[in-house]
XYZ file of C-alpha atoms in Angstrom:
611
model
C 99.378 3.105 127.415
C 96.367 3.524 125.128
C 94.450 5.272 127.966
C 97.312 7.706 128.473
C 97.398 8.535 124.769
C 93.634 9.201 124.705
C 93.935 11.451 127.759
C 96.705 13.448 126.074
C 94.555 13.904 122.960
C 91.687 15.207 125.048
C 93.930 17.429 127.208
C 96.048 19.203 124.566
C 93.095 20.663 122.561
C 91.761 22.193 125.767
C 95.146 23.851 126.362
C 95.525 25.253 122.853
C 91.898 26.228 122.329
C 91.564 28.279 125.519
C 93.744 31.290 124.507
C 92.016 31.363 121.121
C 88.612 31.413 122.761
C 89.688 34.185 125.128
C 91.066 36.285 122.293
C 87.842 35.821 120.336
C 85.837 36.867 123.398
C 88.115 39.857 123.892
C 87.541 40.951 120.282
C 83.820 40.495 120.772
C 83.933 42.713 123.873
C 85.798 45.376 121.923
C 83.101 45.264 119.224
C 80.418 45.819 121.871
C 82.462 48.704 123.287
C 82.807 50.330 119.858
C 79.064 49.880 119.280
C 78.331 51.663 122.562
C 77.094 48.655 124.541
C 79.489 49.217 127.426
C 77.771 46.969 129.960
C 77.897 43.917 127.690
C 81.519 44.702 126.862
C 82.295 44.992 130.578
C 80.806 41.552 131.338
C 83.015 39.907 128.738
C 86.148 41.867 129.791
C 85.558 40.720 133.393
C 85.240 37.130 132.207
C 88.409 37.057 130.109
C 90.396 38.938 132.790
C 89.259 36.477 135.475
C 90.551 33.629 133.350
C 93.823 35.320 132.448
C 94.613 38.055 135.055
C 98.235 38.432 133.948
C 97.218 39.586 130.463
C 98.052 43.310 130.380
C 95.708 44.005 127.471
C 92.749 42.412 129.285
C 93.575 44.381 132.430
C 93.883 47.715 130.593
C 90.620 47.243 128.698
C 88.729 46.268 131.850
C 90.007 49.319 133.740
C 89.096 51.597 130.824
C 85.549 50.213 130.663
C 85.126 50.675 134.411
C 86.124 54.337 134.030
C 83.819 54.817 131.035
C 80.933 53.308 133.029
C 81.934 55.518 135.998
C 82.352 52.349 138.025
C 85.170 54.009 139.938
C 85.007 51.546 142.841
C 85.590 48.703 140.397
C 88.550 50.531 138.873
C 90.080 51.297 142.297
C 89.730 47.693 143.418
C 91.231 46.399 140.157
C 94.170 48.813 140.277
C 94.951 48.186 143.944
C 95.001 44.432 143.380
C 97.324 44.956 140.449
C 99.615 47.196 142.530
C 99.900 44.452 145.153
C 101.197 42.119 142.447
C 103.477 44.623 140.685
C 104.290 47.443 143.115
C 107.172 48.695 140.920
C 104.874 49.684 138.016
C 104.608 53.474 138.243
C 101.861 53.614 135.602
C 99.449 51.836 137.977
C 99.761 54.656 140.494
C 99.170 57.119 137.691
C 95.980 55.295 136.645
C 94.772 54.989 140.249
C 95.187 58.725 140.714
C 93.213 59.350 137.497
C 90.349 57.172 138.758
C 90.208 58.969 142.104
C 90.367 62.370 140.363
C 87.544 61.526 137.938
C 85.400 60.205 140.798
C 85.691 63.585 142.505
C 88.108 62.385 145.171
C 90.808 64.882 144.239
C 92.506 64.728 147.632
C 92.893 60.931 147.352
C 94.245 61.350 143.825
C 96.816 63.876 144.986
C 97.808 61.575 147.883
C 98.310 58.596 145.550
C 100.465 60.646 143.161
C 102.476 62.249 145.977
C 103.152 58.867 147.599
C 104.223 57.509 144.224
C 106.431 60.555 143.675
C 108.166 59.888 146.992
C 108.583 56.222 146.138
C 109.772 56.780 142.548
C 111.933 59.872 143.097
C 113.346 59.807 139.589
C 112.721 62.472 136.942
C 111.545 59.948 134.326
C 108.989 58.417 136.712
C 107.925 61.846 137.924
C 107.387 62.946 134.330
C 105.192 59.877 133.817
C 103.084 60.729 136.884
C 102.798 64.342 135.735
C 101.535 63.086 132.379
C 98.647 61.268 134.078
C 97.795 64.404 136.061
C 97.853 66.504 132.887
C 95.495 64.090 131.139
C 92.789 65.069 133.609
C 93.922 68.736 133.708
C 95.155 68.463 137.268
C 97.639 71.228 136.542
C 98.582 72.058 140.135
C 99.511 68.448 140.829
C 101.455 68.203 137.563
C 103.342 71.347 138.563
C 104.374 69.701 141.843
C 105.623 66.643 139.946
C 107.681 68.759 137.558
C 109.090 70.772 140.463
C 110.299 67.566 142.120
C 111.639 66.295 138.781
C 113.506 69.556 138.195
C 115.318 69.087 141.519
C 116.260 65.457 140.869
C 117.506 65.782 137.283
C 120.503 67.189 135.475
C 118.221 68.407 132.658
C 116.723 71.256 134.648
C 116.200 73.462 131.570
C 113.705 70.976 130.121
C 111.584 71.018 133.281
C 111.855 74.790 133.586
C 110.303 75.097 130.126
C 107.578 72.619 131.090
C 106.845 74.491 134.306
C 106.762 77.843 132.494
C 104.181 76.414 130.104
C 102.009 75.086 132.948
C 102.283 78.337 134.893
C 101.206 80.254 131.794
C 98.219 77.945 131.266
C 97.151 78.551 134.857
C 97.844 82.301 134.480
C 100.626 82.269 137.071
C 102.647 84.585 134.857
C 105.152 85.692 137.473
C 106.108 82.050 138.134
C 106.303 81.431 134.385
C 108.649 84.394 134.040
C 110.797 83.090 136.901
C 111.208 79.727 135.153
C 112.143 81.343 131.838
C 114.596 83.611 133.652
C 116.093 80.428 135.170
C 116.545 79.032 131.636
C 118.283 82.188 130.403
C 120.704 82.113 133.349
C 121.325 78.351 133.196
C 121.671 78.073 129.414
C 122.092 81.429 127.579
C 121.991 79.621 124.223
C 118.251 79.115 124.829
C 117.550 82.870 124.537
C 115.635 82.627 121.262
C 113.585 79.674 122.532
C 112.676 81.779 125.556
C 111.788 84.692 123.286
C 109.457 82.485 121.229
C 107.755 81.262 124.451
C 107.083 84.862 125.506
C 105.427 86.072 122.293
C 102.035 84.347 122.784
C 101.537 86.225 126.058
C 102.500 89.719 124.905
C 98.868 90.632 124.241
C 97.937 89.899 127.870
C 98.670 92.925 130.090
C 99.018 90.861 133.283
C 101.537 88.551 131.654
C 103.446 91.452 130.100
C 103.826 93.263 133.416
C 104.844 90.072 135.203
C 107.551 89.247 132.685
C 108.893 92.807 132.829
C 109.056 92.880 136.629
C 110.873 89.528 136.820
C 113.373 90.230 134.031
C 114.172 93.683 135.446
C 115.487 91.963 138.597
C 118.027 89.945 136.608
C 120.638 92.636 136.025
C 119.783 93.639 132.423
C 122.533 96.293 132.625
C 125.099 93.481 132.611
C 123.186 90.533 131.142
C 122.412 91.410 127.532
C 120.050 88.458 127.147
C 117.702 90.019 129.664
C 118.197 93.411 128.038
C 117.208 91.866 124.701
C 114.028 90.370 126.160
C 113.154 93.553 128.024
C 113.528 95.583 124.832
C 110.822 93.437 123.230
C 108.596 93.596 126.314
C 108.977 97.357 126.805
C 108.125 97.950 123.147
C 105.026 95.772 123.350
C 103.957 97.544 126.550
C 104.514 100.894 124.780
C 107.079 101.856 127.416
C 109.056 103.458 124.622
C 111.459 105.480 126.786
C 112.502 102.324 128.650
C 112.770 100.439 125.375
C 114.836 103.242 123.828
C 117.322 103.206 126.713
C 117.516 99.414 126.571
C 118.277 99.351 122.854
C 120.903 102.082 123.298
C 122.616 99.799 125.803
C 122.297 96.720 123.599
C 123.635 98.540 120.571
C 126.597 99.956 122.472
C 127.614 96.765 124.301
C 127.130 94.478 121.294
C 128.679 96.997 118.884
C 125.731 96.777 116.502
C 126.522 100.187 114.935
C 122.913 101.318 115.137
C 121.239 98.140 113.885
C 119.358 97.437 117.145
C 118.069 101.009 117.311
C 117.133 101.036 113.626
C 115.058 97.862 114.051
C 113.455 99.360 117.166
C 112.547 102.573 115.323
C 110.971 100.584 112.483
C 108.917 98.468 114.892
C 107.719 101.555 116.722
C 106.764 103.210 113.441
C 104.858 100.099 112.333
C 102.935 100.226 115.622
C 101.828 103.777 114.747
C 104.021 105.884 117.042
C 105.717 108.032 114.417
C 106.960 110.662 116.878
C 108.941 108.127 118.908
C 110.379 106.666 115.706
C 111.533 110.134 114.624
C 113.138 110.624 118.045
C 115.135 107.407 117.595
C 116.196 108.368 114.057
C 117.348 111.795 115.301
C 119.497 110.032 117.888
C 120.920 107.672 115.273
C 121.780 110.484 112.875
C 123.487 112.427 115.663
C 125.491 109.506 117.103
C 126.116 106.999 114.295
C 127.470 109.145 111.482
C 130.141 106.560 110.586
C 127.888 103.504 110.795
C 127.573 101.353 107.657
C 123.829 101.527 108.362
C 123.729 105.293 107.877
C 122.165 105.150 104.384
C 119.336 102.960 105.685
C 118.982 105.226 108.719
C 118.711 108.372 106.596
C 116.214 106.792 104.194
C 114.111 105.395 107.053
C 114.194 108.792 108.772
C 112.986 110.534 105.630
C 110.206 107.987 105.100
C 109.112 108.325 108.712
C 109.089 112.113 108.443
C 106.994 111.730 105.307
C 104.622 109.373 107.128
C 104.216 112.015 109.840
C 103.431 114.696 107.272
C 101.054 112.380 105.437
C 99.252 111.573 108.669
C 98.662 115.286 109.246
C 97.684 115.747 105.595
C 95.129 112.944 105.889
C 93.697 114.435 109.085
C 93.273 117.885 107.508
C 92.063 116.973 104.013
C 89.084 115.074 102.636
C 90.847 112.096 101.117
C 87.659 110.046 101.475
C 86.340 111.917 98.446
C 86.899 110.304 95.020
C 87.773 113.806 93.765
C 89.095 116.359 96.244
C 90.834 119.719 96.537
C 93.799 120.198 98.882
C 92.651 122.388 101.783
C 95.590 122.265 104.171
C 99.283 121.603 103.575
C 102.424 121.853 105.707
C 104.554 123.304 102.905
C 107.619 124.034 105.101
C 107.480 120.468 106.433
C 107.460 118.989 102.924
C 110.346 121.251 101.869
C 112.360 119.998 104.873
C 111.489 116.456 103.814
C 112.837 117.155 100.321
C 116.089 118.315 101.911
C 116.340 115.003 103.771
C 115.913 113.064 100.544
C 118.417 115.339 98.770
C 121.019 114.490 101.406
C 120.621 110.794 100.601
C 121.000 111.490 96.877
C 124.183 113.501 97.418
C 125.748 110.995 99.788
C 124.910 107.839 97.788
C 124.614 108.833 94.122
C 123.314 106.224 91.658
C 122.318 103.815 94.443
C 118.812 102.356 94.705
C 118.367 104.417 97.864
C 119.185 107.553 95.893
C 116.811 106.590 93.059
C 114.023 105.961 95.557
C 114.761 109.355 97.124
C 114.487 111.018 93.699
C 111.107 109.368 93.193
C 109.879 110.475 96.624
C 110.927 114.069 95.848
C 109.100 113.948 92.501
C 105.921 112.661 94.161
C 106.046 115.393 96.826
C 106.444 118.142 94.222
C 103.670 116.546 92.137
C 100.989 115.341 94.560
C 101.448 117.766 97.440
C 103.241 120.986 96.477
C 101.858 121.124 92.889
C 105.253 122.323 91.685
C 105.016 120.492 88.383
C 108.282 121.577 86.673
C 110.282 120.305 89.666
C 108.286 117.081 89.695
C 108.911 116.527 85.965
C 112.629 117.163 86.377
C 112.912 114.442 89.026
C 110.711 111.947 87.189
C 112.867 112.466 84.083
C 116.064 111.729 86.042
C 114.781 108.229 86.612
C 113.084 107.556 83.257
C 116.156 108.716 81.316
C 119.026 107.502 83.518
C 117.822 104.444 85.432
C 115.724 102.173 83.167
C 116.900 99.081 85.086
C 115.878 100.421 88.493
C 112.929 98.857 90.330
C 111.555 102.401 90.602
C 111.565 102.976 86.843
C 107.930 102.026 86.207
C 106.773 104.063 89.220
C 108.466 107.074 87.678
C 107.014 106.433 84.202
C 103.486 105.957 85.553
C 103.466 109.107 87.665
C 105.305 111.191 85.054
C 102.715 110.164 82.464
C 99.808 110.953 84.817
C 101.328 114.380 85.465
C 101.638 114.978 81.708
C 97.911 114.206 81.270
C 97.079 116.492 84.199
C 98.954 119.312 82.433
C 97.143 118.578 79.187
C 100.202 117.096 77.423
C 98.590 113.865 76.192
C 101.199 113.305 73.476
C 104.009 113.426 76.043
C 102.130 110.936 78.232
C 101.651 108.583 75.266
C 105.369 108.668 74.471
C 106.280 107.841 78.072
C 103.763 105.002 78.291
C 104.568 103.490 74.902
C 108.257 103.133 75.780
C 107.362 100.755 78.616
C 105.507 98.382 76.288
C 108.891 97.352 74.887
C 109.504 95.670 78.246
C 108.454 92.043 77.984
C 107.477 89.578 80.652
C 106.803 92.289 83.236
C 104.921 91.297 86.377
C 105.037 94.734 88.032
C 101.463 95.936 88.806
C 102.428 99.395 87.544
C 102.746 97.897 84.069
C 98.973 97.327 83.939
C 98.229 100.734 85.402
C 100.307 102.255 82.627
C 98.219 100.357 80.063
C 95.041 101.675 81.695
C 96.219 105.283 81.526
C 97.333 104.679 77.931
C 93.731 103.713 77.193
C 92.567 106.935 78.874
C 94.866 108.901 76.548
C 93.099 107.335 73.554
C 89.737 108.093 75.161
C 90.591 111.741 75.841
C 91.639 112.074 72.199
C 88.277 110.564 71.144
C 89.886 107.374 69.794
C 87.257 105.095 71.322
C 88.218 102.005 69.303
C 91.866 102.006 70.463
C 90.817 102.741 74.045
C 88.328 99.860 73.964
C 90.984 97.421 72.700
C 93.287 98.067 75.664
C 90.464 98.170 78.194
C 89.089 94.880 76.923
C 92.459 93.149 77.503
C 92.711 94.634 81.008
C 89.150 93.645 81.949
C 90.055 89.975 81.570
C 92.428 90.146 84.544
C 90.881 88.535 87.634
C 90.514 90.199 91.053
C 92.312 93.369 90.113
C 91.255 96.988 90.705
C 92.513 97.988 87.267
C 90.342 95.265 85.731
C 87.296 96.683 87.562
C 88.078 100.226 86.370
C 88.541 98.999 82.802
C 85.292 97.046 82.904
C 83.353 100.038 84.255
C 84.565 102.258 81.424
C 83.829 99.529 78.846
C 80.229 99.370 80.093
C 79.919 103.130 79.518
C 81.326 102.760 75.997
C 78.974 99.899 75.127
C 75.919 101.686 76.502
C 76.634 104.783 74.423
C 76.876 103.215 70.962
C 73.743 105.092 69.870
C 74.848 108.346 71.492
C 78.324 108.938 70.092
C 78.028 112.714 70.440
C 77.590 112.563 74.204
C 80.287 109.873 74.489
C 82.739 112.250 72.793
C 81.534 115.027 75.087
C 82.204 112.717 78.033
C 85.772 112.130 76.803
C 86.446 115.886 76.883
C 84.783 116.245 80.321
C 86.740 113.364 81.843
C 89.887 115.022 80.524
C 88.873 118.243 82.288
C 88.274 116.365 85.542
C 91.741 114.840 85.231
C 93.158 118.360 84.836
C 91.159 119.399 87.960
C 88.963 121.800 85.985
C 85.976 120.773 88.100
C 83.613 123.692 87.443
C 83.611 123.413 83.615
C 83.467 119.611 83.911
C 80.381 119.881 86.148
C 78.526 122.025 83.606
C 79.362 119.575 80.830
C 78.145 116.603 82.856
C 74.826 118.336 83.543
C 74.373 118.849 79.784
C 74.942 115.157 79.067
C 72.567 114.127 81.874
C 69.800 116.263 80.380
C 70.311 115.140 76.792
C 71.414 111.501 76.610
C 68.808 108.820 75.791
C 71.034 106.167 77.422
C 69.887 105.290 80.948
C 73.252 103.778 81.795
C 75.254 106.758 80.536
C 72.946 109.075 82.497
C 73.446 107.007 85.664
C 77.224 107.098 85.212
C 77.208 110.853 84.552
C 74.980 111.566 87.564
C 77.373 109.673 89.794
C 80.242 111.793 88.461
C 78.151 114.932 89.084
C 77.721 113.851 92.727
C 81.480 113.313 93.013
C 82.213 116.841 91.764
C 79.529 118.357 93.985
C 81.158 116.569 96.906
C 84.553 117.964 95.865
C 82.944 121.431 96.132
C 81.529 120.567 99.606
C 77.966 120.749 98.250
C 76.972 117.634 100.175
C 73.171 118.049 100.270
C 72.967 118.559 96.511
C 75.245 115.548 95.969
C 72.947 113.354 98.094
C 69.856 114.664 96.236
C 71.499 113.813 92.899
C 72.280 110.276 94.026
C 68.806 109.721 95.488
C 67.125 110.921 92.272
C 69.378 108.641 90.257
C 68.184 105.654 92.287
C 64.525 106.713 92.093
C 64.561 107.327 88.335
C 66.175 103.985 87.536
C 65.535 101.203 90.092
C 67.626 98.846 87.915
C 70.667 101.126 88.167
C 73.816 98.992 87.907
C 75.590 101.485 90.171
C 73.027 101.164 92.979
C 75.368 99.544 95.524
C 78.140 102.003 94.649
C 75.712 104.923 95.035
C 74.495 103.730 98.445
C 78.047 103.291 99.669
C 79.047 106.766 98.447
C 75.957 108.271 100.091
C 76.982 106.694 103.398
C 80.419 108.292 103.025
C 78.854 111.726 102.411
C 76.549 111.324 105.416
C 79.415 110.162 107.644
C 82.252 112.488 106.687
C 80.479 115.414 105.026
C 77.200 115.872 106.888
C 78.221 114.013 110.100
C 74.834 112.271 110.094
C 75.865 108.837 111.364
C 72.303 107.525 111.544
C 71.686 108.109 107.822
C 75.132 106.768 106.999
C 74.283 103.530 108.822
C 70.873 103.374 107.136
C 72.460 103.584 103.659
C 74.886 100.781 104.488
C 72.148 98.559 105.909
C 70.052 99.117 102.784
C 73.033 98.144 100.653
C 73.566 94.919 102.602
C 69.879 94.042 102.477
C 69.399 94.686 98.737
C 72.847 93.696 97.446
C 74.288 90.990 99.743
C 76.816 89.892 97.098
C 78.135 93.403 96.440
C 81.883 94.021 96.443
C 81.120 96.594 99.165
C 79.513 94.071 101.548
C 82.570 93.421 103.696
C 83.380 97.141 103.930
C 79.745 97.807 104.875
C 79.857 95.476 107.856
C 83.111 97.013 109.091
C 81.793 100.561 108.714
C 78.484 99.787 110.451
C 80.435 98.614 113.503
C 82.603 101.743 113.380
C 79.535 103.990 113.110
C 77.856 102.273 116.040
C 80.957 102.885 118.141
C 80.824 106.572 117.166
C 77.209 106.881 118.289
C 77.453 104.762 121.458
């Protein structure tokens, strides 16, 4: 009895200590693996697995280390022995296929997975096998698995989406389109999911054409889901006539009262095809006169017509110049545009659409036709009658600027000062109004009041108005010992504002020749170059800027001067080589300039022009 007891004591510790020892060895092997000593880790994994072959964790770690060491024969042997023991474990066939694939035996891998697919003909098992194939980017094999799964499952839509994704990855766009078409037919509620799947491929011409050809075969005349998708695809492919016809159909069948066509016109306009947008608006205005969307249609039409006129205006005038004269204007076109806006005002009086139309009319009379009394009349309609409108400050700002342009500084001050009663205003126009209020003080030679406003504006961060205010403050501060020329400058800047360029140019030349302030002279010379450019005297403008740089190497406007010179060379003199040279000099000497990003963009554009 005593012997038996002693034997039990000796036997039980060996039983209970063995798993602990194996686990400790396993953890040691993992430490070696993490440290990069794969061979040492492998030796220990082999040892613990040999002692406990049913331990799934030991098996998995040993197989992984074989694969990492590219000991594919060892992995194959291990997996096959495991399959013999547990032939119903689908994951083992997946792992065996991975090993064969990584070893370069792709045919054997495919055979293993296909045999397993035949054996486990169930969509869940097939999805598992496809997952192993995808892990090694064996896309064609994964596609076969998903095709089999799609046949054997009731959830065919899920696998159609998966197949569409795989076909897209492998650039089999026609097949991808076929699968998405299957989804639309099988489950129409998935239309917006299908739409979202299409968007990433719209920039690829091959994909776009494939999707169009497939969807066109699915009766879009009767199936509005396919019509909806084709409308998007046609628009992206710039097949605007096809898109137009498709959206006509959609709007009619779905009784959208013009909404589909309005959205289409706006998308086309945003893409830059203004003429097509106008064509759609003309159709809407002719065929949807009773639509509740008609006010939006009319306003969008007018804005698009204005965009067309502005595009032509930009092409025929030198808007690149800081100061320019209008050379070409489609006056009849702008008068027709005013009529379009007037129609909106008459149809929808006192609405925000009408107020916006009034503002657009005022701006046309002011900025384009130079018919100032008409512009003032329309600005006043808003400033007097619609103080709560979101267009109120736009009207005040532009009305005040027009008053200054006409020489009526007191009227401008009255308009601007009324807005300062508005508190807690976050509209950017509010700060522009303050800036022009400071200019009014400056033009009236009240430098102290102008400086007070400009100083408050200069403290705003990352704002163009803050930069303008700061630039003018620098001029003020540099001219403290030359008050006579500073007052002269106030009168000259007022003349420039009133577009009296010739008298302003003579006055600037006088200041340049008489001021002792280097900074004031640099500022004035830059303004001289701007006015010379306005008069198309490009060579003299460049000479002025070059002399300004030569006479004062520490010129604080150096980067601005170089950028302006590049503009003159590019647009005025058409000398792209010198334009590029000026930009490169700017980047080299002033890498932190606010013009740096623009410089890089323009250099690329210039190189494309000369290539």
